[in-house]
CSV table of C-alpha atoms and ligand atoms in Angstrom, one decimal:
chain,number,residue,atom,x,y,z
A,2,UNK,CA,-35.2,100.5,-66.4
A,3,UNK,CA,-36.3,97.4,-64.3
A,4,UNK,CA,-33.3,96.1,-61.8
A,5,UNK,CA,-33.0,93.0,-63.8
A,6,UNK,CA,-32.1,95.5,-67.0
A,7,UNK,CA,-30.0,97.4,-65.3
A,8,UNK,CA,-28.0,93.7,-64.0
A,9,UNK,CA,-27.9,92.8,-67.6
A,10,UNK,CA,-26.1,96.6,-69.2
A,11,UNK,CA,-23.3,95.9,-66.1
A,12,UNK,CA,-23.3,92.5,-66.8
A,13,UNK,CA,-22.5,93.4,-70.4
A,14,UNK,CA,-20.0,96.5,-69.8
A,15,UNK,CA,-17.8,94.0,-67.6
A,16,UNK,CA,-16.9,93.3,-64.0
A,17,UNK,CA,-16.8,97.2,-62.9
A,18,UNK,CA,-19.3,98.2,-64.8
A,19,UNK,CA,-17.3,99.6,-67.8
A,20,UNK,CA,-16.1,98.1,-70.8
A,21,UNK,CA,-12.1,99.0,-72.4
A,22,UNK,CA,-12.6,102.7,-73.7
A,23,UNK,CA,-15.9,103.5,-72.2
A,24,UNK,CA,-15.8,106.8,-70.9
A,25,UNK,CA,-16.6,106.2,-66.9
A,26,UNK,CA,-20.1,108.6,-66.3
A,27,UNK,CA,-20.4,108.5,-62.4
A,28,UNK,CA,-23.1,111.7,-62.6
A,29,UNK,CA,-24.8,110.6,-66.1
A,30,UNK,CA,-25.7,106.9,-63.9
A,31,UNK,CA,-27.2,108.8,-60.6
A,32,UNK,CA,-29.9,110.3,-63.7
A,33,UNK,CA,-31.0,106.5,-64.0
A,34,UNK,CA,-32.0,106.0,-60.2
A,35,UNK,CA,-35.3,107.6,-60.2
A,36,UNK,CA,-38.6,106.0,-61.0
A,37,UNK,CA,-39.0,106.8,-64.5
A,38,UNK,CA,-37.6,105.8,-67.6
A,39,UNK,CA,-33.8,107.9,-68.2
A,40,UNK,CA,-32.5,109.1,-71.5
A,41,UNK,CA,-28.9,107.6,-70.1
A,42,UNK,CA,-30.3,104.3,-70.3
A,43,UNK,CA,-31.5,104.8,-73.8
A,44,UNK,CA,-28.4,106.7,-74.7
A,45,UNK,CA,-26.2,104.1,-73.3
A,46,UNK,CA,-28.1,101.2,-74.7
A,47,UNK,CA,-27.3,102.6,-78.3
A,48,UNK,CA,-23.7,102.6,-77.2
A,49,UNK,CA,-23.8,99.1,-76.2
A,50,UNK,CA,-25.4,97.6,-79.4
A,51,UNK,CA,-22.4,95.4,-80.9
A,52,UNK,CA,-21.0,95.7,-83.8
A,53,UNK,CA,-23.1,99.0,-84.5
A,54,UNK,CA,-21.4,102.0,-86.3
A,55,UNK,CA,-22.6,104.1,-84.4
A,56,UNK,CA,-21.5,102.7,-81.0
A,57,UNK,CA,-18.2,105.0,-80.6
A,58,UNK,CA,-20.3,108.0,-81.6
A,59,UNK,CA,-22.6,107.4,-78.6
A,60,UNK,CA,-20.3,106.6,-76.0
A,61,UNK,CA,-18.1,110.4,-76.8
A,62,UNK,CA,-21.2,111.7,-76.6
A,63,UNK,CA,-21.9,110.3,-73.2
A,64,UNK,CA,-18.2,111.3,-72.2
A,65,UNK,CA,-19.0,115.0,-73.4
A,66,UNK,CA,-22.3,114.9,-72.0
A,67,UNK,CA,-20.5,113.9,-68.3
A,68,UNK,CA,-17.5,116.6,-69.1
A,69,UNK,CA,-20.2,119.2,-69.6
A,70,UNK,CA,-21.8,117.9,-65.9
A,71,UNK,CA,-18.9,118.4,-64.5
A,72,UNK,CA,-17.9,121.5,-65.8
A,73,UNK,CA,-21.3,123.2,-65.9
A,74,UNK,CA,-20.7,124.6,-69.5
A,75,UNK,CA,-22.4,123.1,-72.5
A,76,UNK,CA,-19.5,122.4,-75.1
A,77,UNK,CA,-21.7,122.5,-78.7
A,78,UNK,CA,-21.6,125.4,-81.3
A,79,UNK,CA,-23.6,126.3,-84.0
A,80,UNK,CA,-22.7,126.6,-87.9
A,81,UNK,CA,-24.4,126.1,-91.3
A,82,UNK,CA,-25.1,122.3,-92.4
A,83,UNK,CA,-28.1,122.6,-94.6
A,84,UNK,CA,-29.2,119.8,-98.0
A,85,UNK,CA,-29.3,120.7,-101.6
A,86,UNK,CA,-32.1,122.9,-102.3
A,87,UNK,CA,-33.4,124.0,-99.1
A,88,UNK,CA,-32.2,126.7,-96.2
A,89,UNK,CA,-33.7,124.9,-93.0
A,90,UNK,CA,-34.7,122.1,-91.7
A,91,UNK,CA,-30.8,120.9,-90.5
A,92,UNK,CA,-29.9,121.9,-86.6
A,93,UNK,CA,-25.8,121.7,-87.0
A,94,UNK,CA,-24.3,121.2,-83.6
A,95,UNK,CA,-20.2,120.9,-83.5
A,96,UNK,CA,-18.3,120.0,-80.5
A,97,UNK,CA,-15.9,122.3,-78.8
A,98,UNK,CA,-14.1,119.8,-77.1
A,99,UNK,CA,-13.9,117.4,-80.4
A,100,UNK,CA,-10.3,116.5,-79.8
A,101,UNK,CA,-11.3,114.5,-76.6
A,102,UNK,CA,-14.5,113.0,-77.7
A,103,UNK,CA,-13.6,112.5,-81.5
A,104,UNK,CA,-16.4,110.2,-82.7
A,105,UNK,CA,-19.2,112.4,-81.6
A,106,UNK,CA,-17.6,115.8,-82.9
A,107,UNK,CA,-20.3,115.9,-85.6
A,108,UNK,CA,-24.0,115.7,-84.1
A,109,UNK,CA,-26.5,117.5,-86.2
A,110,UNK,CA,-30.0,117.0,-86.0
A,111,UNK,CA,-32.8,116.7,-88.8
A,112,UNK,CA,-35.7,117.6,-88.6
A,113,UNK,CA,-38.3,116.1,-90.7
A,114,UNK,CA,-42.4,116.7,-91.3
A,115,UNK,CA,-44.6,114.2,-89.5
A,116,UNK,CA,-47.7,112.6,-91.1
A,117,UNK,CA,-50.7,115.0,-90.4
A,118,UNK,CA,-52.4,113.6,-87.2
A,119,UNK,CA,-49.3,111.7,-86.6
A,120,UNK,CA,-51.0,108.7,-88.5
A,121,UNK,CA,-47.8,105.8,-89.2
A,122,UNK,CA,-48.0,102.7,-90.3
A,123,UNK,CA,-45.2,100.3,-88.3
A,124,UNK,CA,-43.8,99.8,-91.8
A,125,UNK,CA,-43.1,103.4,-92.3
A,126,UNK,CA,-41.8,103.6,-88.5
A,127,UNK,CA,-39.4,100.6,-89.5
A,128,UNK,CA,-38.1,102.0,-92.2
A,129,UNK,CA,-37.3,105.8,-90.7
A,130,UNK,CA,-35.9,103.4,-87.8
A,131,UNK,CA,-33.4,101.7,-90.8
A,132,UNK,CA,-32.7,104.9,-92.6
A,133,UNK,CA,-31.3,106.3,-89.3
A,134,UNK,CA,-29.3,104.0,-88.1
A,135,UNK,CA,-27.5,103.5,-91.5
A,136,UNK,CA,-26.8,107.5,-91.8
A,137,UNK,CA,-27.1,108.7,-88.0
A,138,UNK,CA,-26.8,107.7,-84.3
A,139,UNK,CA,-30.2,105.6,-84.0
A,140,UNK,CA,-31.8,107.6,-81.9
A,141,UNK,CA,-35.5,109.2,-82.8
A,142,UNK,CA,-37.4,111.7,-80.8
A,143,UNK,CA,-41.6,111.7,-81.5
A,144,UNK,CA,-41.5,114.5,-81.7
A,145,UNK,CA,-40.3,117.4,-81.2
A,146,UNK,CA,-41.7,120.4,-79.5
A,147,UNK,CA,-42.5,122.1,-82.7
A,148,UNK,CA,-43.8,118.6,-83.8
A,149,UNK,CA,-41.1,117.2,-86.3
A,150,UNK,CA,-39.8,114.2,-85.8
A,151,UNK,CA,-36.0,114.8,-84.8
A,152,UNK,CA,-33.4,112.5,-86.2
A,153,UNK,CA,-30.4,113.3,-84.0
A,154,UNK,CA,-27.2,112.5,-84.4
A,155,UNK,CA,-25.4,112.8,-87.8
A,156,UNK,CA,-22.2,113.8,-89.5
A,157,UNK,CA,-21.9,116.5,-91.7
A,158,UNK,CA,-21.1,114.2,-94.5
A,159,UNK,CA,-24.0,112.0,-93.9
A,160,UNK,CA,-26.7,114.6,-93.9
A,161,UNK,CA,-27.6,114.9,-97.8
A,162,UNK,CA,-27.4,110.4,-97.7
A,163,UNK,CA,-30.2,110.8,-94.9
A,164,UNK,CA,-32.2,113.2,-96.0
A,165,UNK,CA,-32.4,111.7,-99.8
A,166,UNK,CA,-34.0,108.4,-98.4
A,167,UNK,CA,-36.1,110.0,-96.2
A,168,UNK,CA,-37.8,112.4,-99.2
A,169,UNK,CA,-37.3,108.8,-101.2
A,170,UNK,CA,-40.5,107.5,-98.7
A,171,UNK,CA,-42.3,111.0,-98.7
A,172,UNK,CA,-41.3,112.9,-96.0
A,173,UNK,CA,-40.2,116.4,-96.3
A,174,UNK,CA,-38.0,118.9,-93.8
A,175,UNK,CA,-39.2,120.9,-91.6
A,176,UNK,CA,-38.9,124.3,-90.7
A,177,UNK,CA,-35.7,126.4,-88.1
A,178,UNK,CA,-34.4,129.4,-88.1
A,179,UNK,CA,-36.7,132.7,-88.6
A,180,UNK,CA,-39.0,131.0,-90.9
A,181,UNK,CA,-42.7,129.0,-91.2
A,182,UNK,CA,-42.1,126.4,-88.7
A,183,UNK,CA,-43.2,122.7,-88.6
A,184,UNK,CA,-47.0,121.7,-88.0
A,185,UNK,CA,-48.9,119.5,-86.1
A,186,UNK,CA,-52.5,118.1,-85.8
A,187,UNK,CA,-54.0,116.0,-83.3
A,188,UNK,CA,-54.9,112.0,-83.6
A,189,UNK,CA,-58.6,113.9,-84.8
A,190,UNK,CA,-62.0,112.8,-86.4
A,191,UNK,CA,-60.3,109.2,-87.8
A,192,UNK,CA,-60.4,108.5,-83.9
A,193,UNK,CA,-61.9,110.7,-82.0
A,194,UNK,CA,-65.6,112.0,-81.4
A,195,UNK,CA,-65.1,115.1,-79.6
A,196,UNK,CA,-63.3,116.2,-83.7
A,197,UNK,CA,-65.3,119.2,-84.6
A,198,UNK,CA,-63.6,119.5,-88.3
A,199,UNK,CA,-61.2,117.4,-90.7
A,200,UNK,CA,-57.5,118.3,-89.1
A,201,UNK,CA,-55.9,116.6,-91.3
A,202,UNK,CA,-57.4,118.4,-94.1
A,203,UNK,CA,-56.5,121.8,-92.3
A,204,UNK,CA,-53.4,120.7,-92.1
A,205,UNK,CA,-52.5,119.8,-95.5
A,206,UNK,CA,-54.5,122.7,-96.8
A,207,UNK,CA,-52.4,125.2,-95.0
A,208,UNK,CA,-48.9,124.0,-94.8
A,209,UNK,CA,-48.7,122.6,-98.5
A,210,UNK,CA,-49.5,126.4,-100.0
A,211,UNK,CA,-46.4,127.6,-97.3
A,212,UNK,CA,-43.7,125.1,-98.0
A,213,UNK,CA,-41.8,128.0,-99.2
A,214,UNK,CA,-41.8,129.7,-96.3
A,215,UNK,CA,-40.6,126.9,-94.3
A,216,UNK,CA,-37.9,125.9,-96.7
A,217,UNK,CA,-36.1,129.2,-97.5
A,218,UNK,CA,-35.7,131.6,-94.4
A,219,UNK,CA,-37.6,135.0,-95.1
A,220,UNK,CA,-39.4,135.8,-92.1
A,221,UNK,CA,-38.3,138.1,-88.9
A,222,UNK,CA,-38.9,135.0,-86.8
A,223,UNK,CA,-40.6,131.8,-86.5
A,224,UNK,CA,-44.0,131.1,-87.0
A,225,UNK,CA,-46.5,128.1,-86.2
A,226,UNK,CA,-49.7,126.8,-87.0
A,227,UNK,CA,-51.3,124.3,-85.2
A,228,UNK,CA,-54.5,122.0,-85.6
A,229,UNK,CA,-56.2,120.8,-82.7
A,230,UNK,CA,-59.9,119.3,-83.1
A,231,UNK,CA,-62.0,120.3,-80.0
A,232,UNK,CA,-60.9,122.3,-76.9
A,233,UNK,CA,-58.9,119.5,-75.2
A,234,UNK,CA,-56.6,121.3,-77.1
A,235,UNK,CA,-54.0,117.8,-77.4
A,236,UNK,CA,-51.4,119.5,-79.6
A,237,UNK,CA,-51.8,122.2,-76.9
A,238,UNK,CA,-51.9,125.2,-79.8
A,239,UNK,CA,-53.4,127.9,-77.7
A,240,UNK,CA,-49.8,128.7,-76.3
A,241,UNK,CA,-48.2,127.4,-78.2
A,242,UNK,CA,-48.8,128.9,-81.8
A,243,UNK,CA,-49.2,131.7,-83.6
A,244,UNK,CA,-52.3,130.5,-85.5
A,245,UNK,CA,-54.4,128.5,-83.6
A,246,UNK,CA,-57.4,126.6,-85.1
A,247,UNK,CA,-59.3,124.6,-82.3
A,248,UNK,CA,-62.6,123.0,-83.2
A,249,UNK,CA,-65.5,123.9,-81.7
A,250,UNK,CA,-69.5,123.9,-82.3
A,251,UNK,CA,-72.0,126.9,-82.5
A,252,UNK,CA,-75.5,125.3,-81.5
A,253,UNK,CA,-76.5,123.3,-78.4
A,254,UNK,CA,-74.2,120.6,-77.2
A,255,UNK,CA,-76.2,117.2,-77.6
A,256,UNK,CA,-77.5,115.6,-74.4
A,257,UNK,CA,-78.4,111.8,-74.4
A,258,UNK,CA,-80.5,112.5,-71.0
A,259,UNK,CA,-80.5,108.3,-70.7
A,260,UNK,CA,-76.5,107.5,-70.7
A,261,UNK,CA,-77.0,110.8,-67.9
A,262,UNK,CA,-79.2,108.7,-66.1
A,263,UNK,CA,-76.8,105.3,-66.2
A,264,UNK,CA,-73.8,107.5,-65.3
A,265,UNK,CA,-75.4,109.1,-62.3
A,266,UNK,CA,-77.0,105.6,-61.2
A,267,UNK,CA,-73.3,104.3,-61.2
A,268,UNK,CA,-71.3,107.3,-59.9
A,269,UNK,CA,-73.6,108.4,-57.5
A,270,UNK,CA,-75.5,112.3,-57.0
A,271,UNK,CA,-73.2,113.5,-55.1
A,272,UNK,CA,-70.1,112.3,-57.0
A,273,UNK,CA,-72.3,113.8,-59.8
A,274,UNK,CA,-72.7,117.4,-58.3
A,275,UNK,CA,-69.0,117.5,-56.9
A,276,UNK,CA,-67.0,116.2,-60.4
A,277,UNK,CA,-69.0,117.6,-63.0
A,278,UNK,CA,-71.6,119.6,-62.1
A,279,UNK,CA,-69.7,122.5,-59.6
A,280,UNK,CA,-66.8,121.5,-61.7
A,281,UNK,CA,-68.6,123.7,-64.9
A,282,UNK,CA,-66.3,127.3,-64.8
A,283,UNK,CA,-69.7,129.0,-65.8
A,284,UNK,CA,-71.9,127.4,-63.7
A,285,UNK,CA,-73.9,126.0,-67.1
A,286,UNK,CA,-75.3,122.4,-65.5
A,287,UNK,CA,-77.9,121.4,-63.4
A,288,UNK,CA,-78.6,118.2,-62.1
A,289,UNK,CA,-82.3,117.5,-61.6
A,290,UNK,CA,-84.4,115.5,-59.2
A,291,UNK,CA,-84.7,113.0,-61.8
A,292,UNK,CA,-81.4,112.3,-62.6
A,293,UNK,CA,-81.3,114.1,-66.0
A,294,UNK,CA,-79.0,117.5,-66.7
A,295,UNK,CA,-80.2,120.7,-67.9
A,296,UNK,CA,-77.5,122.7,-70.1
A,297,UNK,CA,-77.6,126.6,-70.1
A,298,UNK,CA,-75.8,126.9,-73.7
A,299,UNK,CA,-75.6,130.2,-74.2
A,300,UNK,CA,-73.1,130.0,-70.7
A,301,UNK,CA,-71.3,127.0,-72.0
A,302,UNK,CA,-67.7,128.4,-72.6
A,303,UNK,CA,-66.8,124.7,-74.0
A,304,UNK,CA,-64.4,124.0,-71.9
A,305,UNK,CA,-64.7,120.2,-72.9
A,306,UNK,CA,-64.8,119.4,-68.6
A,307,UNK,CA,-68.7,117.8,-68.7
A,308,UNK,CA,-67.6,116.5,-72.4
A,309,UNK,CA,-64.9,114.4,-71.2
A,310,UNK,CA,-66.0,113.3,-67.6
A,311,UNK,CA,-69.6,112.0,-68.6
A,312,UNK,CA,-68.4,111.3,-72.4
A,313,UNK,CA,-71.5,108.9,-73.9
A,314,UNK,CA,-73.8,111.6,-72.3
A,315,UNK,CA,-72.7,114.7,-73.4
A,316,UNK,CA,-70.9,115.6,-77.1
A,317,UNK,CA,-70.4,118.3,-79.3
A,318,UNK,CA,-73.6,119.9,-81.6
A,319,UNK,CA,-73.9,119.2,-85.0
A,320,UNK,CA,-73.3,122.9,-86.2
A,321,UNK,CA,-69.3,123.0,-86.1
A,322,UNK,CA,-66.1,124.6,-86.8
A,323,UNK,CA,-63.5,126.2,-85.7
A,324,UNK,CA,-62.0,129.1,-83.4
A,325,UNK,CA,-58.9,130.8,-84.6
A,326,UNK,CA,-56.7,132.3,-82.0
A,327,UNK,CA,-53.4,134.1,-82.9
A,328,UNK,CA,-50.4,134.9,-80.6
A,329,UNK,CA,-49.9,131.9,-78.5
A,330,UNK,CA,-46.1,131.4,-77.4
A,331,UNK,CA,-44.3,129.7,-75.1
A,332,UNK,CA,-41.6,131.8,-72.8
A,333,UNK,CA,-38.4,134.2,-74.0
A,334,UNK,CA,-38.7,138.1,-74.2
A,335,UNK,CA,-42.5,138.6,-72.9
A,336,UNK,CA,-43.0,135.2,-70.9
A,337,UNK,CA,-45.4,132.9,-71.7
A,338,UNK,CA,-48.7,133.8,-73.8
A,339,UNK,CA,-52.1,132.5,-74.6
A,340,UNK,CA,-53.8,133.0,-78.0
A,341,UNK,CA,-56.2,135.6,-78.5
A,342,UNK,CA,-59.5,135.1,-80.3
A,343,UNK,CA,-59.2,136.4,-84.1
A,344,UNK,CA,-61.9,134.7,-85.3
A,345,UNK,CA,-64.4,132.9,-82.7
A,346,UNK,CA,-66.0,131.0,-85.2
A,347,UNK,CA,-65.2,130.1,-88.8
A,348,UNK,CA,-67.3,127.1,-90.4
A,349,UNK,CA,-65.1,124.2,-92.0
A,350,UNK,CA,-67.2,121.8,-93.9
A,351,UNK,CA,-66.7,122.5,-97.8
A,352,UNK,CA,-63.3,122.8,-99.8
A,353,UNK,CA,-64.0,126.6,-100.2
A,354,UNK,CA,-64.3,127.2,-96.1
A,355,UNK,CA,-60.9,125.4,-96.2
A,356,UNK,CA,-59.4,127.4,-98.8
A,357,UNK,CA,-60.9,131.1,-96.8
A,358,UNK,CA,-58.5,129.1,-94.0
A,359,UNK,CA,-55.8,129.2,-95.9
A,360,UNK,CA,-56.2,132.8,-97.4
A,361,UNK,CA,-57.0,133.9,-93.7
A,362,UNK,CA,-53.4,132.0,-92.5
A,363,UNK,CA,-51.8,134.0,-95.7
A,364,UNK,CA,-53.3,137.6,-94.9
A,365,UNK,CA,-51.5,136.6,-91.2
A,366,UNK,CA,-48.2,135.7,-92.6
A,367,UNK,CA,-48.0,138.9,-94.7
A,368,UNK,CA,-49.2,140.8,-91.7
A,369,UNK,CA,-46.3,139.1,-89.8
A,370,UNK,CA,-43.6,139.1,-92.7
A,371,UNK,CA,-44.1,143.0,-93.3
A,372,UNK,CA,-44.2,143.9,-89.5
A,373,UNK,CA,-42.6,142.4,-87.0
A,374,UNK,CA,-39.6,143.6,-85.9
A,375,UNK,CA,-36.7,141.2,-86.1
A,376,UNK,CA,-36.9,138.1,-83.6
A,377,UNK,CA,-40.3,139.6,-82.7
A,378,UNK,CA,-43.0,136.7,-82.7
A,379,UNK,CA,-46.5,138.7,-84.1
A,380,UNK,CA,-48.1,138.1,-80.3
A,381,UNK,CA,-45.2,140.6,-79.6
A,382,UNK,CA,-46.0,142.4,-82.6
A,383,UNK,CA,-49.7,143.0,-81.6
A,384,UNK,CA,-48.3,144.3,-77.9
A,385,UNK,CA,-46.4,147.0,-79.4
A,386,UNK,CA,-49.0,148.1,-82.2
A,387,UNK,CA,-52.3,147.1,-79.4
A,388,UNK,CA,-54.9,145.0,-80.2
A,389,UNK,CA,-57.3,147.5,-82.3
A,390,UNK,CA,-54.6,148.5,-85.0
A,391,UNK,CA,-54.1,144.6,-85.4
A,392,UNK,CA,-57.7,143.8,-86.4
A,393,UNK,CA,-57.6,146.8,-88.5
A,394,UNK,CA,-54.4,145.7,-90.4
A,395,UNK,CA,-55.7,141.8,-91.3
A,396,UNK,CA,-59.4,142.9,-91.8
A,397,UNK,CA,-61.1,141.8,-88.8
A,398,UNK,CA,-63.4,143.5,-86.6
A,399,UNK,CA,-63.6,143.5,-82.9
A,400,UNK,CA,-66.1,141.3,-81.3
A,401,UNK,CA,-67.4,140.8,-77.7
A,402,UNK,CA,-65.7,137.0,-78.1
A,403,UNK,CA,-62.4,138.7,-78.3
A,404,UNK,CA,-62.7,139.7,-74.6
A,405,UNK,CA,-61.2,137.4,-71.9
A,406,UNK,CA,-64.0,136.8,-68.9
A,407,UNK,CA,-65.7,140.3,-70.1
A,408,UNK,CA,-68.5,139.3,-67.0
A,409,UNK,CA,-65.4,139.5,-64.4
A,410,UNK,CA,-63.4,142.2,-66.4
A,411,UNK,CA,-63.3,145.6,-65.1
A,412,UNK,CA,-62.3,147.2,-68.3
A,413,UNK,CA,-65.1,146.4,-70.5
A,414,UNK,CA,-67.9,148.9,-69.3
A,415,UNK,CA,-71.4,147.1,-69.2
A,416,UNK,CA,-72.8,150.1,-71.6
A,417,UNK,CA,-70.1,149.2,-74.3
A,418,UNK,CA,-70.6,145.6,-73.7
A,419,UNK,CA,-73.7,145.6,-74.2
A,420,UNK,CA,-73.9,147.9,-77.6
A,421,UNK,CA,-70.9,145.2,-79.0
A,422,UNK,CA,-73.1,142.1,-78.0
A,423,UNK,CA,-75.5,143.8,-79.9
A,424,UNK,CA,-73.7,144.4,-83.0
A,425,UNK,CA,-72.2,140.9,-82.7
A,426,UNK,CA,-76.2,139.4,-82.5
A,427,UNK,CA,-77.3,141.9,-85.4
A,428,UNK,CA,-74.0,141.0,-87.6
A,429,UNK,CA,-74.8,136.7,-86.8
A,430,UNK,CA,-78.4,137.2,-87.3
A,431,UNK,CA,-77.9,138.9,-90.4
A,432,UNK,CA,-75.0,136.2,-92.0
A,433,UNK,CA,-76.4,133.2,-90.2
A,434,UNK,CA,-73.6,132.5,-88.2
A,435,UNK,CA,-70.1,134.7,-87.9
A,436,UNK,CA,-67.5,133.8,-90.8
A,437,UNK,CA,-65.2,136.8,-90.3
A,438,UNK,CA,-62.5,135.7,-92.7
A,439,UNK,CA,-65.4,136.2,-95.5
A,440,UNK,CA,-65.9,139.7,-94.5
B,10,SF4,FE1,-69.7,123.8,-68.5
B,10,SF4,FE2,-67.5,123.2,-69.9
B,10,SF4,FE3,-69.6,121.5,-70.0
B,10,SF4,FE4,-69.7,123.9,-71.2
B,10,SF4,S1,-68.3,122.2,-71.7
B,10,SF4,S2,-71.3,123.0,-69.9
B,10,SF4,S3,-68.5,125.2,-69.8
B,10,SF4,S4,-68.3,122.0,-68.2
């Protein structure tokens, strides 16, 4: 907030900086001091919009929010709020201390499906932004971290109201509790080159055939499926989902050796050699003595670094698809965990290669459902059974890509390397390319 803002909010709450029946929020302000933009400020904007319903509700929930400073004890409980039909979707949060901060005793949150891709038009965002402040508190979080867009801030009573106008424009709940949980997919191919296959389509493949599962409860624990196009990774599913699809390309990456020669020109050799070049974790790029860049593919791990530094020169090959990684999670029982490669490369051009993703998602889920043990996410799952009983169960079997750093690893004996790189060669050479999830 800019100095002249913050003149204008005290101007507005009166000579000491509070208006009659504010709740006074001494710690809340010193959160507005820093550099960057505060949640008080927002928080306390909504509370300060005349003549707005939800006014009262905002500023009890800015006196709670202070009590709870003060008293180092967060003061909101659980319970079941849910809409007609469905068993998730609704976060119910009731107040323990509702008798002093009445009008904010209610504050549930929603939790509602983005477009794949997060594509909106402003009309839709105006009329979510309508919807909520006629039923809720006004305030909108894009988006959550599981990617729904979370409506917080609603009565018990209000819930259904909200909920039915939201489905009335086409958007659906998303998923809480042990269940299928909300997806997302990055901005992808409608606006970006490095794409390597239609996310949306992915997407909407996959999570329409599992609405179940998202709506009605029936798994021992969450589970997420994300979409990102190309290794950048922007919806950052390698830890953060169970089933990870991340574009990627099999051939050579395509070189335009001229827009090389323009960007070294500009930047410089030795800018050249010290971002991009000695930047490459495998060492794949040469820079040569007349300016143009040799690639050693088969070393390329596609880490996206050369991709995004010198982007006209460098982009992804034509032959693409996806990697499928399965386990990623954020922290709780075993700490924080990247995906492990399932599948290292599954093609996604035809209807029928995204149907085999949606089987292969499916035979995961049923894998998952049948046995994880209660609050056990299935990277937890495939800890406790080991990695080779896990490919065994879903149908997959164990490939040299499934080895993190196998040159640097001490545990992968060059002997047995080498006979599983073979078998991996043979087994491409003799299907043209690896598709487990047809095997
Ligand atoms: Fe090296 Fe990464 Fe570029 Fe591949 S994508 S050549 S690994 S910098």
């Amino acid at each position: 907030m800019s100095g002249e803002d913050k003149t204008k909010t005290n101007q507005a709450s009166g000579a000491n900086g509070k208006a009659e029946g504010q709740h006074p929020t001494p710690m809340l302000d010193q959160l507005e001091g820093g550099p960057w933009p505060s949640f008080v400020t927002g928080l306390k904007r909504l509370r300060d919009s005349t003549g707005k319903q939800y006014a009262p509700m905002m500023n009890d929930l800015l006196g709670q929010l202070e009590h709870s400073y003060e008293e180092r004890t967060g003061f909101w409980k659980g319970g079941t709020v849910s809409v007609f039909g469905y068993g998730g979707g609704v976060i119910p949060r009731f107040s323990e201390v509702a008798a002093k901060f009445p009008a904010s005793k209610e504050f549930h949150t929603l939790r509602i499906q983005p477009p794949a891709g997060y594509h909106y038009s402003t009309d839709v965002l105006r009329q979510l932004c309508d919807i909520w402040e006629r039923h809720g508190s006004g305030l909108i979080a894009f988006h959550g971290q599981s990617g729904d867009i979370m409506f917080q801030g609603c009565s018990s009573d209000a819930v259904q109201p909200a909920f039915d106008e939201l489905n009335e424009i086409g958007f659906d709940l998303g998923g809480a509790g042990p269940s299928l949980r909300t997806s997302t997919s990055c901005v992808g191919h409608a606006r970006c080159e490095m794409s390597c296959y239609d996310e949306v389509k992915a997407h909407r493949t996959v999570l329409n055939e599992f609405m179940d599962e998202m709506h009605r409860p029936a798994l021992p624990y969450k589970f997420k499926f994300k979409f990102s196009g190309c290794g950048n990774d922007c919806v950052n599913a390698i830890h953060r989902a169970d089933f990870a699809v991340i574009g990627t390309w099999r051939d050579d990456m395509k070189v335009n050796q001229e827009e090389v020669k323009a960007y070294v020109a500009k930047a410089g050799r030795k800018y050249t050699i010290d971002k991009v070049i000695s930047m490459c974790p495998t060492r794949a790029l040469s820079l040569n003595d007349d300016d143009t860049i040799d690639v050693d593919n088969k070393s390329c791990v596609r880490c996206m670094h050369c991709l995004n530094v010198m982007n006209k020169a460098f982009s992804p090959g034509d032959d693409r698809g996806a990697t499928i990684l399965v386990g990623g999670k954020r922290a709780l029982k075993v700490g924080d965990l990247m995906g492990t490669v399932v599948v290292p490369f599954m093609k996604l051009d035809t209807d029928e290669d995204y149907q085999k993703l949606m089987e292969f998602g499916r035979k995961l889920m049923d894998f998952f459902a049948e046995n994880a043990l209660e609050h056990e996410r299935i990277c937890e799952t495939m800890d406790r059974i080991g990695l080779p009983a896990f490919l065994e169960a879903i149908g997959v079997e164990p490939d040299p890509n499934m080895v993190n750093h196998p040159r640097t690893s001490c545990y992968v004996r060059t002997d047995d390397f080498t006979l599983e790189a073979d078998k991996y060669f043979e087994r491409k050479a003799r299907e043209g390319g690896l598709d487990v999830a047809a095997e």
